[in-house]
Amino acid sequence: MAFEGSRERIGIITELWAFMRVRKKWWLGPIVMMLALLGLLVVFTQSSAVAPFIYTLF
């Protein structure tokens, strides 16, 4: 059961990649990457000592 969630995530990533490749929407790549990095930044700094320093960036 735990692997089903990861399969769905991989399916979404491959589907997004196929969409970008077929429709030539390469400009979506940097936007998706920045959103993913921003999401990871929020998740990792949610309860850490680094959080006050991250808030100064925004």
C-alpha positions in Angstrom: 0.0 0.0 0.0 2.8 2.4 0.7 4.2 2.0 -2.8 0.9 3.0 -4.4 1.4 6.6 -3.5 4.8 6.7 -4.9 3.6 5.1 -8.1 0.9 7.8 -8.5 3.6 10.5 -8.0 5.8 9.0 -10.6 2.8 8.7 -12.9 2.0 12.4 -12.5 5.7 13.3 -13.2 5.9 11.2 -16.3 2.5 12.5 -17.5 3.7 16.1 -17.0 6.9 15.3 -18.8 5.0 13.7 -21.7 2.7 16.7 -21.9 5.6 19.1 -22.0 7.4 17.0 -24.6 4.5 16.5 -27.0 3.0 20.0 -26.8 6.5 21.7 -26.7 5.7 23.6 -23.5 9.3 23.7 -22.3 8.7 27.0 -20.5 6.7 25.1 -17.9 9.8 23.2 -16.7 11.4 26.1 -14.8 8.1 27.1 -13.3 7.4 23.6 -12.0 11.0 23.3 -10.7 10.8 26.6 -8.8 7.4 25.7 -7.3 8.8 22.3 -6.1 11.9 23.9 -4.6 9.8 26.5 -2.8 7.5 23.8 -1.5 10.6 21.8 -0.2 11.9 25.0 1.4 8.6 25.5 3.3 8.5 21.9 4.4 12.1 21.7 5.6 12.1 25.1 7.4 8.7 24.7 9.1 10.1 23.7 12.5 13.7 24.4 12.5 16.2 27.0 13.7 16.7 28.2 10.1 13.1 29.5 9.8 13.8 33.1 11.0 16.5 33.5 8.4 14.3 32.2 5.6 11.6 34.7 6.6 14.0 37.6 5.9 14.3 36.4 2.2 10.6 37.1 1.6 
